[in-house]
Coordinates of C-alpha atoms and ligand atoms in Angstrom, one line a residue:
X18 CA 121.2 89.7 103.5
X19 CA 122.7 93.0 104.6
X20 CA 122.4 96.6 103.4
X21 CA 125.0 96.2 100.7
X22 CA 122.8 93.7 98.9
X23 CA 120.2 96.4 98.1
X24 CA 121.0 97.9 94.7
X25 CA 121.6 101.7 94.9
X26 CA 119.4 102.0 91.8
X27 CA 116.4 100.8 93.8
X28 CA 117.0 103.3 96.5
X29 CA 117.4 106.0 93.9
X30 CA 114.1 105.0 92.3
X31 CA 112.3 105.1 95.7
X32 CA 113.8 108.5 96.4
X33 CA 112.4 109.8 93.2
X34 CA 109.1 108.1 93.5
X35 CA 105.8 110.0 94.2
X36 CA 103.7 106.9 94.1
X37 CA 104.3 103.4 95.4
X38 CA 102.0 100.3 95.4
X39 CA 102.8 97.2 97.3
X40 CA 101.1 93.8 96.8
X41 CA 101.4 91.4 99.7
X42 CA 100.7 87.7 100.1
X43 CA 100.8 85.0 102.8
X44 CA 104.7 85.0 102.9
X45 CA 104.8 88.3 104.7
X46 CA 103.0 86.7 107.7
X47 CA 105.2 83.6 107.6
X48 CA 107.6 85.2 110.1
X49 CA 104.6 85.8 112.4
X50 CA 104.3 82.0 112.4
X51 CA 101.1 81.9 110.2
X52 CA 101.6 79.1 107.7
X53 CA 101.5 80.3 104.0
X54 CA 98.5 79.4 102.0
X55 CA 100.2 76.7 99.9
X56 CA 102.6 75.1 102.4
X57 CA 101.5 71.8 104.0
X58 CA 99.1 72.2 106.9
X59 CA 99.7 70.6 110.2
X60 CA 97.9 68.3 112.7
X61 CA 94.3 67.5 111.9
X62 CA 94.5 69.6 108.7
X63 CA 97.5 67.9 107.2
X64 CA 95.4 65.7 105.0
X65 CA 93.5 68.6 103.3
X66 CA 94.4 70.7 100.3
X67 CA 93.7 74.4 101.2
X68 CA 92.9 75.2 97.5
X69 CA 90.0 72.7 97.7
X70 CA 88.8 74.0 101.1
X71 CA 88.7 77.6 100.0
X72 CA 85.8 77.1 97.6
X73 CA 82.0 77.5 97.6
X74 CA 81.8 73.9 96.5
X75 CA 83.6 72.6 99.7
X76 CA 81.3 74.8 101.8
X77 CA 78.2 73.4 100.1
X78 CA 79.5 69.8 100.5
X79 CA 80.7 70.0 104.1
X80 CA 80.0 73.4 105.8
X81 CA 81.2 72.2 109.2
X82 CA 84.6 71.1 107.9
X83 CA 85.2 74.5 106.2
X84 CA 83.9 76.4 109.2
X85 CA 86.1 74.4 111.6
X86 CA 89.2 75.0 109.3
X87 CA 88.6 78.8 109.4
X88 CA 88.1 78.6 113.2
X89 CA 91.5 76.9 113.5
X90 CA 93.1 79.6 111.3
X91 CA 91.3 82.4 113.3
X92 CA 92.9 81.0 116.4
X93 CA 96.4 81.0 114.8
X94 CA 95.9 84.6 113.7
X95 CA 94.6 85.7 117.1
X96 CA 97.8 84.4 118.7
X97 CA 100.1 86.0 116.1
X98 CA 101.9 89.4 116.2
X99 CA 102.9 91.6 113.3
X100 CA 106.6 91.1 112.3
X101 CA 109.3 93.6 111.1
X102 CA 108.1 93.2 107.5
X103 CA 104.6 94.4 108.4
X104 CA 106.0 97.2 110.5
X105 CA 108.4 98.4 107.7
X106 CA 105.4 98.7 105.3
X107 CA 103.5 100.7 107.9
X108 CA 106.4 103.1 108.0
X109 CA 106.8 103.2 104.2
X110 CA 103.3 104.6 103.7
X111 CA 104.4 107.8 105.4
X112 CA 107.2 108.4 103.0
X113 CA 105.3 108.8 99.7
X114 CA 102.7 111.2 98.5
X115 CA 100.7 108.3 97.2
X116 CA 100.9 104.8 98.6
X117 CA 98.6 101.8 98.5
X118 CA 99.2 98.5 100.3
X119 CA 97.2 95.8 98.4
X120 CA 96.9 92.7 100.5
X121 CA 95.7 89.3 99.6
X122 CA 95.9 88.4 103.3
X123 CA 92.9 88.0 105.5
X124 CA 94.8 88.2 108.9
X125 CA 94.7 91.9 109.8
X126 CA 98.4 91.9 110.6
X127 CA 99.1 94.9 108.4
X128 CA 96.4 96.9 110.2
X129 CA 97.7 95.8 113.6
X130 CA 101.2 97.0 112.5
X131 CA 99.8 100.4 111.8
X132 CA 99.1 100.4 108.0
X133 CA 96.1 102.6 107.1
X134 CA 96.4 103.0 103.4
X135 CA 95.4 99.5 102.4
X136 CA 92.8 97.4 100.5
X137 CA 92.0 93.8 101.3
X138 CA 91.4 91.9 98.1
X139 CA 90.4 88.6 99.6
X140 CA 88.3 89.7 102.6
X141 CA 89.0 89.2 106.3
X142 CA 88.9 86.1 108.3
X143 CA 87.7 87.9 111.4
X144 CA 84.4 88.9 109.7
X145 CA 81.4 86.6 109.2
X146 CA 78.7 87.0 106.6
X147 CA 75.5 85.3 105.6
X148 CA 76.1 82.7 102.9
X149 CA 72.7 83.6 101.3
X150 CA 72.7 87.4 101.0
X151 CA 76.3 88.3 102.0
X152 CA 75.2 90.6 104.9
X153 CA 78.0 91.0 107.4
X154 CA 76.9 89.7 110.8
X155 CA 78.7 90.8 114.0
X156 CA 77.1 88.5 116.5
X157 CA 74.7 85.6 116.6
X158 CA 72.9 83.7 119.4
X159 CA 74.8 80.7 121.0
X160 CA 73.9 77.5 119.3
X161 CA 75.2 74.0 119.0
X162 CA 74.9 74.2 115.2
X163 CA 78.2 74.5 113.2
X164 CA 78.2 76.7 111.2
X165 CA 75.7 78.8 113.2
X166 CA 72.6 80.1 111.3
X167 CA 72.3 83.7 110.2
X168 CA 70.3 85.6 112.9
X169 CA 68.3 87.4 110.1
X170 CA 67.4 84.6 107.7
X171 CA 68.5 81.3 109.1
X172 CA 70.9 80.5 106.3
X173 CA 74.4 79.3 107.2
X174 CA 77.0 81.8 108.3
X175 CA 80.4 81.7 106.6
X176 CA 83.7 83.6 106.8
X177 CA 83.8 86.9 104.8
X178 CA 86.6 85.9 102.6
X179 CA 86.8 85.4 98.8
X180 CA 86.9 81.8 97.7
X181 CA 88.0 80.5 94.2
X182 CA 85.4 81.4 91.6
X183 CA 84.0 84.3 93.6
X184 CA 84.3 88.0 92.7
X185 CA 86.7 90.2 94.6
X186 CA 85.2 93.3 96.4
X187 CA 84.7 95.8 93.6
X188 CA 86.1 98.9 95.4
X189 CA 89.2 97.0 96.6
X190 CA 90.0 95.7 93.1
X191 CA 89.3 99.0 91.4
X192 CA 91.6 100.8 93.9
X193 CA 94.3 98.2 93.4
X194 CA 94.2 98.3 89.6
X195 CA 94.3 102.1 89.7
X196 CA 97.3 102.2 92.1
X197 CA 99.2 99.6 90.1
X198 CA 98.6 101.4 86.9
X199 CA 99.8 104.7 88.2
X200 CA 102.7 103.9 90.5
X201 CA 106.3 104.7 90.0
X202 CA 107.5 101.6 92.0
X203 CA 105.5 98.4 92.5
X204 CA 106.4 95.7 95.1
X205 CA 105.3 92.1 95.1
X206 CA 106.0 90.7 98.5
X207 CA 105.6 87.2 99.8
X208 CA 103.2 86.0 97.2
X209 CA 103.5 83.0 94.9
X210 CA 101.7 85.2 92.3
X211 CA 99.6 82.4 90.9
X212 CA 96.1 83.6 92.0
X213 CA 94.3 86.0 89.7
X214 CA 93.4 88.8 89.4
X215 CA 96.1 89.8 92.1
X216 CA 98.9 88.1 90.2
X217 CA 98.3 90.3 87.1
X218 CA 98.5 93.6 89.0
X219 CA 102.3 93.7 88.3
X220 CA 101.6 93.9 84.6
X221 CA 99.5 97.0 85.1
X222 CA 102.6 98.5 86.8
X223 CA 104.9 97.3 84.0
X224 CA 102.7 98.8 81.4
X225 CA 103.2 102.2 83.1
X226 CA 107.0 101.5 83.1
X227 CA 107.1 101.4 86.9
X228 CA 110.2 99.9 88.6
X229 CA 109.1 96.5 89.8
X230 CA 110.4 94.7 92.9
X231 CA 109.8 91.1 94.1
X232 CA 110.6 90.2 97.7
X233 CA 110.5 86.4 98.2
X234 CA 113.0 83.9 99.5
X235 CA 111.8 81.5 96.7
X236 CA 111.8 83.4 93.4
X237 CA 108.5 83.1 91.6
X238 CA 107.8 82.9 87.8
X239 CA 107.7 86.7 87.8
X240 CA 111.2 87.1 89.3
X241 CA 113.0 87.2 85.9
X242 CA 110.6 89.9 84.7
X243 CA 111.0 92.4 87.6
X244 CA 113.5 95.1 87.8
X245 CA 114.8 93.9 91.2
X246 CA 114.3 90.5 92.7
X247 CA 115.3 90.5 96.4
X248 CA 115.6 86.8 97.4
X249 CA 115.2 87.0 101.1
X250 CA 112.5 86.9 103.9
X251 CA 110.4 90.0 103.9
X252 CA 110.9 90.4 107.7
X253 CA 114.6 91.1 107.0
X254 CA 114.6 92.6 103.5
X255 CA 111.9 95.3 104.1
X256 CA 113.4 96.8 107.3
X257 CA 116.8 96.9 105.6
X258 CA 115.3 98.6 102.5
X259 CA 113.5 101.1 104.8
X260 CA 116.7 101.9 106.7
X261 CA 118.6 102.4 103.4
X262 CA 115.9 104.7 102.1
X263 CA 115.7 106.7 105.3
X264 CA 119.5 107.1 105.3
X265 CA 119.5 108.3 101.7
X266 CA 116.7 111.0 102.2
Ligands
LIG311 C1 107.9 84.3 101.8 C2 108.3 84.1 103.1 C3 109.0 85.1 103.8 C4 107.5 82.3 102.3 N1 109.1 86.3 103.2 N2 108.0 85.5 101.3 C5 92.8 83.7 85.0 C6 93.4 82.5 84.6 C7 93.2 81.3 85.3 C8 92.4 81.3 86.4 C9 91.7 82.4 86.8 C10 91.9 83.6 86.1 N3 91.2 84.5 86.7 C11 90.5 84.0 87.7 C12 90.9 82.7 87.8 C13 90.4 81.7 88.8 C14 91.0 81.9 90.1 C15 92.5 81.7 90.0 O1 93.3 82.6 90.1 N4 93.0 80.4 89.9 C16 94.4 80.1 89.9 C17 94.8 79.2 90.9 C18 94.8 79.7 88.5 N5 90.7 83.1 90.7 C19 89.6 83.4 91.3 O2 88.7 82.5 91.3 C20 89.3 84.7 91.9 N6 88.1 85.2 91.5 C21 87.9 85.7 90.3 O3 88.8 86.0 89.5 O4 86.6 86.0 90.0 C22 86.2 86.1 88.6 C23 86.5 84.8 87.9 C24 86.2 83.6 88.5 C25 86.4 82.4 87.8 C26 87.0 82.4 86.5 C27 87.3 83.7 85.9 C28 87.0 84.9 86.6 C29 89.2 84.6 93.4 C30 90.5 84.3 94.1 C31 90.3 84.1 95.6 C32 91.5 83.6 96.3 N7 91.2 83.3 97.6 C33 92.2 82.7 98.5 C34 91.5 82.3 99.8 C35 91.2 83.5 100.7 C36 90.6 83.1 102.0 C37 91.6 82.3 102.8 O5 92.7 82.7 103.2 O6 91.2 81.1 103.1 O7 93.2 83.7 98.8 S1 93.1 81.4 97.8 C38 94.7 81.8 98.5 O8 95.6 82.2 97.4 C39 94.4 83.1 99.3 C40 95.6 83.9 99.0 O9 95.4 85.3 99.3 C41 95.9 83.6 97.6 C42 97.3 83.9 97.2 O10 98.2 83.1 97.9 P1 99.6 83.7 98.4 O11 99.3 84.8 99.3 O12 100.4 84.1 97.2 O13 100.2 82.5 99.2 P2 101.1 81.3 98.8 O14 101.0 80.3 99.9 O15 100.7 80.8 97.4 O16 102.6 81.9 98.6 C43 103.3 82.3 99.7 C44 104.6 82.9 99.2 O17 105.3 83.4 100.2 C45 105.5 81.8 98.5 O18 106.0 82.3 97.2 C46 106.7 81.7 99.5 O19 108.0 81.5 98.8 C47 106.7 83.1 100.1 N8 107.4 83.2 101.4 N9 108.1 82.8 103.4 C48 108.6 86.5 102.0 N10 109.5 85.0 105.1

């Protein structure tokens, strides 16, 4: 994909925009070598289905298995670096009066790329909380138990992420719905757009007649509804879009 593939109408819409909202999913971190959520896992984890591990039921059944899976993923994230897609979004937040990056990712790569105007819908893999009362725990005594017990109440610790069937953090979801409802341009980047309520944010934007843009090498079910579907990797598309926008300003 090169600059000429970006429709001038999209650049014009961005030039005129006061308010931009961007929803991101696992695909934006694919070029940082973090496997997307639904792609087959590797090694020891190849035989597990991630949609079954990311549940309170799996944790209740086999807390060690779920804890170890998150530890494997924490190690992948710790070794990863933000890619040009993350960095382009960090630049974009400076170009608009109102901007919100709404991420489903738990990997902190947006923050490490410099994004500051963001909400995390599904928590953060680096944080740990008590499975009983939800209190975030920064450290705990060395133990041979996996998962370790909460230092305050002795219940099992768990990652501070949102599993299927659990509620999203209220402040993050409210902010995301408000930004999607009020934006002039809405981007959906690197998400399969199947997990609710994130997948429905685009409809809030459409109801406000926003220009909608999908960035995904594999067009989703929403691709034929959006104003512009950019079928390429976000690490290439977003920097080109940013360059075209900066050249036009
Ligand atoms: C690239 C690329 C490149 C590759 N560049 N792109 C309404 C209807 C039906 C069901 C529900 C509903 N409302 C709620 C539900 C239930 C459920 C749900 O949505 N189920 C669906 C599966 C149907 N939702 C929930 O339970 C949510 N809670 C909730 O709504 O509470 C109230 C409630 C509960 C129950 C019933 C009703 C109401 C909570 C959802 C929590 C999701 N949590 C996870 C795990 C987080 C922790 C962790 O990481 O382990 O979040 S699941 C997983 O999916 C993770 C992701 O954030 C999320 C989205 O996945 P994402 O990011 O889209 O990744 P992929 O892998 O699916 O897609 C990657 C994409 O990238 C692909 O399209 C590639 O093509 C693309 N790509 N390379 C750009 N280089």
